[in-house]
Amino acid sequence: MDVRFMEIRSHGRAVACCRRSCGTNPHQPAGASPRPTICTYTGVGVNSNKIIALFSAFLFLIAASCACSRDTATDQPNTQIRYDLLNTVITISIYDDADDKVFGDVFDKIAEIEGAMSVTRPDSEISQAAAMAGKSPVALSDETYFVVKEALDITVKSGGAFNLAIGPLVKLWGINTDSPRVPDRAEIEQIKELIDYNAVTLSDSDKSVYLELAGMSIDLGAIAKGYAGDAAAEIVRSHGIKHAILDLGGNVVAIGGRPDGSDWRIGVRNPIIGESGYIGVLTVKDKAAVTSGVYERYFESGGHYYHHIFDGKTGYPADAGLLSVTIVSDSSTEADMLSTVAFLLGVGDGIVFLNDYENAEAIFITDDLEIFLTPGIKDSFTITDDRFSLAT
Ligand code: AMP
Ligand code: MG
């Protein structure tokens, strides 16, 4: 894994490995007004596979003051980073005085969530449910049951666009492995029966899940990181912390505002495959911001890029005309689910779907570089890359 970092700062306390350099942000888009620097990572994590790029910075914090010049104690976050959880980079930056125990508690919680909800860990609850598919129900922990139920609810509500039973199709494409490939149509047709969410049965009485057909599996990749963000935020808040940024591989949870009372400034990642940096700035306080985009995970074959969010009806990566969707919401779980749904539905149906979620706002970026905003976010988002334009 090659992870590059800029400007990671703490009060001289534990910070995981980083390369420091003071200066301007090299990812600054052309034409954007100069910013002093970035005070958190603009990490681009690339796994060992040369084909799949896992971009961990979907959204990232842009600090208004430079970490290189220390003005006040509260301007300087105490930051800790972990690379070994949720297959991404997790950065917790706390701007209040905080015991190091907070970080331990947060990382332990995220590890627990991963241990229960991972598709790839053979001992996770989700893997046990898959192992028992076609045989018997599997009782889940309260948290896993809650997440699975949320995922099933949004699956039904979105008419199967979001599909919690998408696991066998994701595996067929090998999109999360070192050897992704384009399956042939016959293989895709064969697998379709196994991604039928109507064959997923939940029982509230014993909090169990039953997958009716052998070979079925649940994939919580579109929601678990969001849930982990909410769980981490709850722990941070329970320690009395009022100003913090939790960045779970680009799923950002902003706690409070900046220590001086102003909003956090979050960069919205340039979604063009092969490019980096950000194309706009979002200002938020006490919100979660989550993006689903083509650039997060993809591979190239025969001159085509294939990304990781699948349309269960075609069996191919979704093609609703979007490069990315960012959702800003009070809940990181909701933002994670909705960003995936909106990406799958496209701008028109996506905006209609979001009407039922009064606290959720969206930034849609189309493949012709137009940006559609829901009304509630218009004053909080500024485009900084002039190749992108606001749809009128
Ligand atoms: P996100 O980045 O939150 O949009 O989630 C993408 C991840 O969700 C993928 O890497 C898959 O693990 C999973 N996924 C892919 N397609 C779907 C789908 N149609 N519904 C639900 N989850 C999906
Ligand atoms: Mg999601």
Short mmCIF file of C-alpha atoms and ligand atoms in Angstrom, two decimals:
data_model
loop_
_atom_site.label_atom_id
_atom_site.label_comp_id
_atom_site.label_asym_id
_atom_site.label_seq_id
_atom_site.Cartn_x
_atom_site.Cartn_y
_atom_site.Cartn_z
CA MET A 1 0.00 0.00 0.00
CA ASP A 2 1.34 3.36 -0.98
CA VAL A 3 -0.22 6.06 1.09
CA ARG A 4 0.96 9.63 0.82
CA PHE A 5 0.24 12.19 3.46
CA MET A 6 0.53 15.88 3.86
CA GLU A 7 0.37 18.02 6.91
CA ILE A 8 -0.76 15.62 9.53
CA ARG A 9 -0.38 17.35 12.83
CA SER A 10 -0.96 16.61 16.46
CA HIS A 11 0.02 18.08 19.80
CA GLY A 12 3.20 16.11 19.44
CA ARG A 13 1.35 13.01 20.49
CA ALA A 14 0.92 9.75 18.70
CA VAL A 15 0.45 10.11 14.99
CA ALA A 16 0.79 7.16 12.72
CA CYS A 17 3.51 7.34 10.11
CA CYS A 18 3.37 10.32 7.87
CA ARG A 19 5.52 12.38 5.60
CA ARG A 20 5.30 16.03 6.42
CA SER A 21 5.75 18.92 4.12
CA CYS A 22 4.65 22.47 4.70
CA GLY A 23 3.46 24.35 1.71
CA THR A 24 0.59 24.65 -0.64
CA ASN A 25 -1.65 21.82 -1.63
CA PRO A 26 -0.31 20.12 -4.76
CA HIS A 27 -3.81 18.89 -5.51
CA GLN A 28 -5.09 22.44 -5.80
CA PRO A 29 -7.16 22.54 -8.98
CA ALA A 30 -6.05 24.97 -11.65
CA GLY A 31 -7.78 28.26 -11.27
CA ALA A 32 -8.84 27.71 -7.69
CA SER A 33 -8.05 30.41 -5.21
CA PRO A 34 -4.92 29.54 -3.25
CA ARG A 35 -5.44 27.94 0.14
CA PRO A 36 -2.75 27.95 2.77
CA THR A 37 -2.48 24.22 3.02
CA ILE A 38 -4.30 21.06 3.89
CA CYS A 39 -4.21 20.10 7.51
CA THR A 40 -5.28 16.56 7.11
CA TYR A 41 -4.33 13.89 4.64
CA THR A 42 -5.15 13.98 1.01
CA GLY A 43 -4.25 10.35 1.02
CA VAL A 44 -4.51 8.29 -2.09
CA GLY A 45 -4.26 4.69 -1.04
CA VAL A 46 -3.39 2.31 -3.82
CA ASN A 47 -3.44 -1.36 -2.96
CA SER A 48 -0.91 -3.88 -4.12
CA ASN A 49 -2.90 -4.53 -7.25
CA LYS A 50 -1.77 -2.32 -10.08
CA ILE A 51 -5.20 -2.42 -11.68
CA ILE A 52 -7.59 -1.57 -8.89
CA ALA A 53 -7.06 1.79 -7.32
CA LEU A 54 -8.64 2.30 -3.93
CA PHE A 55 -8.89 6.00 -3.41
CA SER A 56 -9.40 6.61 0.22
CA ALA A 57 -9.87 10.36 0.13
CA PHE A 58 -13.35 10.80 -1.33
CA LEU A 59 -13.88 13.85 0.79
CA PHE A 60 -11.31 15.51 2.90
CA LEU A 61 -10.91 18.32 5.33
CA ILE A 62 -9.55 21.63 4.17
CA ALA A 63 -8.43 23.65 7.14
CA ALA A 64 -8.60 27.39 6.90
CA SER A 65 -5.45 27.88 8.92
CA CYS A 66 -2.07 26.33 8.30
CA ALA A 67 -0.97 23.60 10.63
CA CYS A 68 2.57 24.81 10.08
CA SER A 69 2.06 27.99 12.04
CA ARG A 70 0.69 27.29 15.43
CA ASP A 71 -1.67 30.04 16.54
CA THR A 72 -3.76 28.56 19.29
CA ALA A 73 -3.82 25.19 20.92
CA THR A 74 -7.27 24.44 19.58
CA ASP A 75 -6.21 25.12 15.99
CA GLN A 76 -3.98 22.09 16.15
CA PRO A 77 -5.81 18.79 16.15
CA ASN A 78 -4.66 15.77 18.00
CA THR A 79 -4.73 13.25 15.18
CA GLN A 80 -4.42 9.50 15.04
CA ILE A 81 -4.55 7.34 11.96
CA ARG A 82 -5.13 3.63 11.36
CA TYR A 83 -4.53 1.87 8.07
CA ASP A 84 -5.70 -1.58 8.99
CA LEU A 85 -9.44 -1.14 9.44
CA LEU A 86 -12.36 -1.29 6.99
CA ASN A 87 -9.90 -1.65 4.12
CA THR A 88 -9.24 2.07 4.17
CA VAL A 89 -7.44 4.87 6.01
CA ILE A 90 -9.14 6.16 9.14
CA THR A 91 -8.13 9.55 10.50
CA ILE A 92 -9.52 10.92 13.75
CA SER A 93 -8.72 14.57 14.41
CA ILE A 94 -9.78 16.06 17.72
CA TYR A 95 -9.56 19.79 18.31
CA ASP A 96 -10.30 19.75 22.07
CA ASP A 97 -8.19 18.48 24.88
CA ALA A 98 -8.71 14.76 24.80
CA ASP A 99 -7.36 11.74 26.54
CA ASP A 100 -5.64 9.27 24.19
CA LYS A 101 -8.19 6.74 25.43
CA VAL A 102 -10.75 8.30 23.08
CA PHE A 103 -8.74 7.13 20.09
CA GLY A 104 -8.39 3.62 21.51
CA ASP A 105 -12.13 3.43 22.16
CA VAL A 106 -12.97 4.65 18.66
CA PHE A 107 -10.58 2.29 16.90
CA ASP A 108 -11.69 -0.67 19.05
CA LYS A 109 -15.30 0.05 18.11
CA ILE A 110 -14.51 0.26 14.41
CA ALA A 111 -12.56 -3.00 14.63
CA GLU A 112 -15.54 -4.65 16.34
CA ILE A 113 -17.89 -3.44 13.58
CA GLU A 114 -15.55 -4.71 10.90
CA GLY A 115 -15.20 -8.06 12.67
CA ALA A 116 -18.97 -8.48 12.62
CA MET A 117 -19.92 -6.98 9.25
CA SER A 118 -17.05 -7.68 6.88
CA VAL A 119 -17.78 -9.72 3.75
CA THR A 120 -14.20 -10.85 3.45
CA ARG A 121 -13.50 -12.02 7.01
CA PRO A 122 -14.48 -15.68 7.21
CA ASP A 123 -15.45 -15.39 10.88
CA SER A 124 -17.74 -12.35 10.54
CA GLU A 125 -21.46 -12.61 11.20
CA ILE A 126 -22.09 -11.77 7.55
CA SER A 127 -19.83 -14.64 6.44
CA GLN A 128 -21.61 -17.01 8.84
CA ALA A 129 -24.95 -16.03 7.34
CA ALA A 130 -23.53 -16.80 3.88
CA ALA A 131 -22.11 -20.13 5.04
CA MET A 132 -25.56 -21.12 6.31
CA ALA A 133 -27.40 -19.92 3.19
CA GLY A 134 -29.98 -22.50 2.12
CA LYS A 135 -29.56 -24.31 5.43
CA SER A 136 -30.67 -22.27 8.41
CA PRO A 137 -31.09 -18.76 9.84
CA VAL A 138 -28.19 -17.19 11.71
CA ALA A 139 -28.70 -15.06 14.83
CA LEU A 140 -26.96 -11.70 14.60
CA SER A 141 -25.72 -9.23 17.20
CA ASP A 142 -27.97 -6.23 17.82
CA GLU A 143 -25.73 -3.93 15.80
CA THR A 144 -25.36 -6.20 12.80
CA TYR A 145 -29.08 -6.90 12.80
CA PHE A 146 -29.79 -3.16 12.88
CA VAL A 147 -27.50 -2.53 9.89
CA VAL A 148 -28.84 -5.51 7.92
CA LYS A 149 -32.38 -4.33 8.58
CA GLU A 150 -31.58 -0.78 7.45
CA ALA A 151 -29.99 -2.25 4.33
CA LEU A 152 -33.03 -4.44 3.60
CA ASP A 153 -35.41 -1.52 4.16
CA ILE A 154 -33.61 0.70 1.68
CA THR A 155 -33.30 -2.21 -0.73
CA VAL A 156 -37.08 -2.61 -0.76
CA LYS A 157 -37.69 1.14 -0.79
CA SER A 158 -35.38 1.63 -3.78
CA GLY A 159 -37.00 -1.24 -5.68
CA GLY A 160 -33.76 -3.23 -5.52
CA ALA A 161 -31.47 -0.51 -6.93
CA PHE A 162 -29.65 -0.71 -3.60
CA ASN A 163 -29.47 -4.47 -3.06
CA LEU A 164 -28.11 -5.89 0.19
CA ALA A 165 -28.00 -9.33 -1.46
CA ILE A 166 -25.61 -8.13 -4.20
CA GLY A 167 -22.73 -10.18 -2.68
CA PRO A 168 -22.46 -12.97 -5.31
CA LEU A 169 -22.33 -10.44 -8.15
CA VAL A 170 -19.62 -8.38 -6.41
CA LYS A 171 -17.65 -11.60 -5.91
CA LEU A 172 -18.15 -12.69 -9.53
CA TRP A 173 -16.53 -9.48 -10.77
CA GLY A 174 -13.77 -9.83 -8.13
CA ILE A 175 -13.90 -6.07 -7.73
CA ASN A 176 -12.49 -6.19 -4.20
CA THR A 177 -9.75 -8.66 -5.10
CA ASP A 178 -6.37 -8.55 -6.82
CA SER A 179 -7.85 -10.22 -9.90
CA PRO A 180 -10.99 -8.44 -11.03
CA ARG A 181 -12.42 -9.52 -14.38
CA VAL A 182 -15.36 -8.94 -16.68
CA PRO A 183 -17.54 -12.06 -16.40
CA ASP A 184 -19.32 -13.36 -19.49
CA ARG A 185 -23.06 -12.86 -19.83
CA ALA A 186 -23.89 -16.47 -19.07
CA GLU A 187 -22.11 -16.24 -15.72
CA ILE A 188 -23.98 -13.03 -14.91
CA GLU A 189 -27.35 -14.59 -15.80
CA GLN A 190 -26.56 -17.62 -13.64
CA ILE A 191 -25.76 -15.48 -10.64
CA LYS A 192 -28.90 -13.33 -10.83
CA GLU A 193 -31.04 -15.83 -8.93
CA LEU A 194 -28.59 -15.52 -6.03
CA ILE A 195 -28.95 -11.76 -5.70
CA ASP A 196 -32.73 -11.82 -5.22
CA TYR A 197 -33.37 -9.78 -2.08
CA ASN A 198 -36.83 -11.37 -1.76
CA ALA A 199 -34.96 -14.48 -0.63
CA VAL A 200 -33.58 -12.65 2.42
CA THR A 201 -35.73 -13.15 5.53
CA LEU A 202 -35.22 -11.25 8.76
CA SER A 203 -36.79 -12.20 12.07
CA ASP A 204 -37.12 -9.42 14.66
CA SER A 205 -37.94 -11.92 17.40
CA ASP A 206 -34.52 -13.59 17.44
CA LYS A 207 -32.64 -11.03 15.30
CA SER A 208 -31.77 -13.62 12.73
CA VAL A 209 -31.22 -13.54 9.00
CA TYR A 210 -31.93 -16.37 6.60
CA LEU A 211 -30.64 -16.50 3.05
CA GLU A 212 -32.86 -19.00 1.31
CA LEU A 213 -30.52 -20.20 -1.44
CA ALA A 214 -27.07 -21.73 -1.05
CA GLY A 215 -24.57 -19.35 -2.62
CA MET A 216 -26.36 -16.17 -1.49
CA SER A 217 -24.51 -13.55 0.53
CA ILE A 218 -25.12 -10.13 2.01
CA ASP A 219 -22.76 -7.26 1.18
CA LEU A 220 -22.80 -4.31 3.58
CA GLY A 221 -20.07 -2.43 1.69
CA ALA A 222 -22.46 0.42 0.93
CA ILE A 223 -23.53 1.04 4.53
CA ALA A 224 -21.12 -0.42 7.13
CA LYS A 225 -18.56 2.37 6.90
CA GLY A 226 -21.34 4.89 7.39
CA TYR A 227 -22.56 3.03 10.44
CA ALA A 228 -19.02 2.92 11.81
CA GLY A 229 -18.87 6.71 11.38
CA ASP A 230 -21.96 7.19 13.54
CA ALA A 231 -20.66 4.76 16.16
CA ALA A 232 -17.29 6.53 16.26
CA ALA A 233 -18.98 9.93 16.56
CA GLU A 234 -21.07 8.73 19.47
CA ILE A 235 -17.93 7.68 21.33
CA VAL A 236 -16.14 10.94 20.60
CA ARG A 237 -19.14 12.97 21.78
CA SER A 238 -19.49 10.82 24.91
CA HIS A 239 -15.99 12.00 25.88
CA GLY A 240 -17.27 15.58 25.87
CA ILE A 241 -15.50 16.50 22.64
CA LYS A 242 -17.15 19.33 20.75
CA HIS A 243 -14.85 19.82 17.75
CA ALA A 244 -13.58 16.89 15.72
CA ILE A 245 -13.36 15.46 12.23
CA LEU A 246 -13.67 11.73 11.77
CA ASP A 247 -12.62 10.58 8.33
CA LEU A 248 -13.29 6.94 7.55
CA GLY A 249 -11.75 6.65 4.11
CA GLY A 250 -13.58 9.69 2.86
CA ASN A 251 -16.79 9.13 4.83
CA VAL A 252 -16.50 12.27 6.91
CA VAL A 253 -18.30 13.00 10.16
CA ALA A 254 -17.93 16.59 11.35
CA ILE A 255 -18.49 17.07 15.05
CA GLY A 256 -19.45 20.65 15.87
CA GLY A 257 -17.68 23.32 13.86
CA ARG A 258 -14.10 24.56 13.87
CA PRO A 259 -12.83 25.70 17.26
CA ASP A 260 -13.29 29.37 16.26
CA GLY A 261 -16.99 28.69 15.60
CA SER A 262 -16.79 28.71 11.81
CA ASP A 263 -17.82 25.82 9.57
CA TRP A 264 -15.54 22.99 8.57
CA ARG A 265 -14.44 23.15 4.95
CA ILE A 266 -14.60 19.79 3.22
CA GLY A 267 -13.15 19.21 -0.23
CA VAL A 268 -15.36 17.21 -2.58
CA ARG A 269 -13.10 14.85 -4.48
CA ASN A 270 -12.53 15.27 -8.18
CA PRO A 271 -14.46 12.22 -9.46
CA ILE A 272 -12.70 11.91 -12.80
CA ILE A 273 -10.87 8.59 -12.93
CA GLY A 274 -7.12 9.13 -12.96
CA GLU A 275 -7.29 12.65 -11.53
CA SER A 276 -6.99 13.78 -7.94
CA GLY A 277 -7.68 16.79 -5.75
CA TYR A 278 -11.03 18.36 -5.20
CA ILE A 279 -13.50 20.18 -7.41
CA GLY A 280 -15.50 22.04 -4.82
CA VAL A 281 -15.73 22.97 -1.18
CA LEU A 282 -18.53 22.09 1.17
CA THR A 283 -19.00 23.95 4.44
CA VAL A 284 -20.60 21.99 7.27
CA LYS A 285 -21.16 21.81 11.01
CA ASP A 286 -22.35 18.72 12.85
CA LYS A 287 -22.99 16.72 9.68
CA ALA A 288 -21.88 13.57 7.94
CA ALA A 289 -20.76 13.80 4.32
CA VAL A 290 -20.39 10.62 2.27
CA THR A 291 -19.60 10.09 -1.41
CA SER A 292 -20.20 7.20 -3.79
CA GLY A 293 -18.15 7.53 -6.93
CA VAL A 294 -16.71 5.69 -9.91
CA TYR A 295 -13.14 6.48 -8.86
CA GLU A 296 -13.33 4.78 -5.46
CA ARG A 297 -12.65 1.30 -6.78
CA TYR A 298 -12.35 0.27 -10.40
CA PHE A 299 -10.36 -1.67 -12.94
CA GLU A 300 -9.64 -1.26 -16.60
CA SER A 301 -10.18 -3.95 -19.21
CA GLY A 302 -10.31 -3.71 -23.01
CA GLY A 303 -10.22 0.07 -22.85
CA HIS A 304 -13.19 0.31 -20.46
CA TYR A 305 -13.30 1.23 -16.82
CA TYR A 306 -15.48 -0.94 -14.60
CA HIS A 307 -16.36 0.44 -11.18
CA HIS A 308 -17.67 -1.17 -8.01
CA ILE A 309 -21.35 -0.19 -7.73
CA PHE A 310 -23.47 -2.72 -9.59
CA ASP A 311 -26.85 -2.54 -11.22
CA GLY A 312 -28.41 -5.84 -10.16
CA LYS A 313 -30.77 -5.80 -13.15
CA THR A 314 -28.01 -5.74 -15.78
CA GLY A 315 -25.30 -7.36 -13.67
CA TYR A 316 -22.87 -4.64 -14.82
CA PRO A 317 -21.53 -1.54 -13.09
CA ALA A 318 -24.30 1.05 -12.80
CA ASP A 319 -24.43 3.57 -15.59
CA ALA A 320 -26.88 6.28 -14.59
CA GLY A 321 -24.77 9.07 -16.05
CA LEU A 322 -22.98 9.97 -12.82
CA LEU A 323 -19.38 10.17 -11.69
CA SER A 324 -20.25 10.68 -8.04
CA VAL A 325 -22.91 11.59 -5.53
CA THR A 326 -22.16 13.20 -2.18
CA ILE A 327 -24.82 13.15 0.52
CA VAL A 328 -24.75 15.45 3.53
CA SER A 329 -26.96 14.31 6.39
CA ASP A 330 -27.25 14.22 10.17
CA SER A 331 -26.58 10.48 10.05
CA SER A 332 -23.52 8.93 8.47
CA THR A 333 -25.37 5.61 8.07
CA GLU A 334 -28.12 7.36 6.14
CA ALA A 335 -25.63 9.36 4.06
CA ASP A 336 -23.77 6.17 3.12
CA MET A 337 -26.91 4.33 2.04
CA LEU A 338 -28.33 7.30 0.20
CA SER A 339 -25.15 8.10 -1.70
CA THR A 340 -25.16 4.59 -3.11
CA VAL A 341 -28.88 4.71 -3.94
CA ALA A 342 -28.65 8.13 -5.58
CA PHE A 343 -25.62 7.02 -7.60
CA LEU A 344 -27.61 4.00 -8.83
CA LEU A 345 -30.77 5.96 -9.62
CA GLY A 346 -29.18 8.92 -11.39
CA VAL A 347 -30.04 12.61 -10.99
CA GLY A 348 -33.76 12.60 -11.84
CA ASP A 349 -34.94 9.57 -9.87
CA GLY A 350 -32.29 10.19 -7.24
CA ILE A 351 -33.63 13.64 -6.37
CA VAL A 352 -37.18 12.27 -6.20
CA PHE A 353 -36.00 9.45 -3.90
CA LEU A 354 -34.23 11.92 -1.63
CA ASN A 355 -37.42 13.96 -1.16
CA ASP A 356 -38.41 11.48 1.55
CA TYR A 357 -35.23 12.23 3.54
CA GLU A 358 -35.70 15.76 4.80
CA ASN A 359 -32.28 16.02 6.44
CA ALA A 360 -30.35 14.75 3.43
CA GLU A 361 -28.87 17.06 0.79
CA ALA A 362 -26.99 15.96 -2.31
CA ILE A 363 -24.32 16.95 -4.79
CA PHE A 364 -24.66 14.97 -8.04
CA ILE A 365 -21.75 15.15 -10.51
CA THR A 366 -22.65 13.90 -13.97
CA ASP A 367 -20.31 12.34 -16.49
CA ASP A 368 -20.51 15.54 -18.55
CA LEU A 369 -19.23 17.45 -15.52
CA GLU A 370 -22.49 19.13 -14.60
CA ILE A 371 -23.29 19.52 -10.94
CA PHE A 372 -26.81 19.23 -9.58
CA LEU A 373 -27.50 20.36 -6.02
CA THR A 374 -30.54 19.83 -3.85
CA PRO A 375 -31.95 23.18 -2.64
CA GLY A 376 -30.74 22.91 0.96
CA ILE A 377 -27.07 22.66 0.00
CA LYS A 378 -26.87 25.52 -2.49
CA ASP A 379 -25.38 27.99 0.00
CA SER A 380 -22.88 25.49 1.42
CA PHE A 381 -21.14 24.33 -1.74
CA THR A 382 -18.73 26.22 -3.99
CA ILE A 383 -17.22 24.89 -7.20
CA THR A 384 -13.44 25.43 -7.35
CA ASP A 385 -12.65 23.70 -10.65
CA ASP A 386 -14.03 25.60 -13.63
CA ARG A 387 -14.33 22.54 -15.84
CA PHE A 388 -17.36 21.73 -13.70
CA SER A 389 -20.50 23.84 -13.89
CA LEU A 390 -23.70 24.14 -11.97
CA ALA A 391 -26.71 22.79 -13.84
CA THR A 392 -29.31 25.46 -14.42
P1 AMP B 1 -20.53 2.86 -1.65
O1 AMP B 1 -19.12 3.24 -1.95
O2 AMP B 1 -21.00 3.21 -0.29
O3 AMP B 1 -21.48 3.34 -2.70
O4 AMP B 1 -20.62 1.28 -1.65
C1 AMP B 1 -20.11 0.49 -2.71
C2 AMP B 1 -20.00 -0.93 -2.24
O5 AMP B 1 -21.31 -1.45 -2.01
C3 AMP B 1 -19.38 -1.86 -3.26
O6 AMP B 1 -17.97 -1.93 -3.09
C4 AMP B 1 -20.05 -3.19 -2.95
O7 AMP B 1 -19.42 -3.80 -1.85
C5 AMP B 1 -21.44 -2.76 -2.52
N1 AMP B 1 -22.40 -2.67 -3.65
C6 AMP B 1 -22.16 -2.71 -4.98
N2 AMP B 1 -23.30 -2.58 -5.68
C7 AMP B 1 -24.30 -2.46 -4.76
C8 AMP B 1 -25.72 -2.31 -4.84
N3 AMP B 1 -26.37 -2.26 -6.02
N4 AMP B 1 -26.41 -2.23 -3.68
C9 AMP B 1 -25.80 -2.29 -2.47
N5 AMP B 1 -24.47 -2.44 -2.33
C10 AMP B 1 -23.72 -2.51 -3.46
MG MG B 2 -22.77 3.87 0.45
#
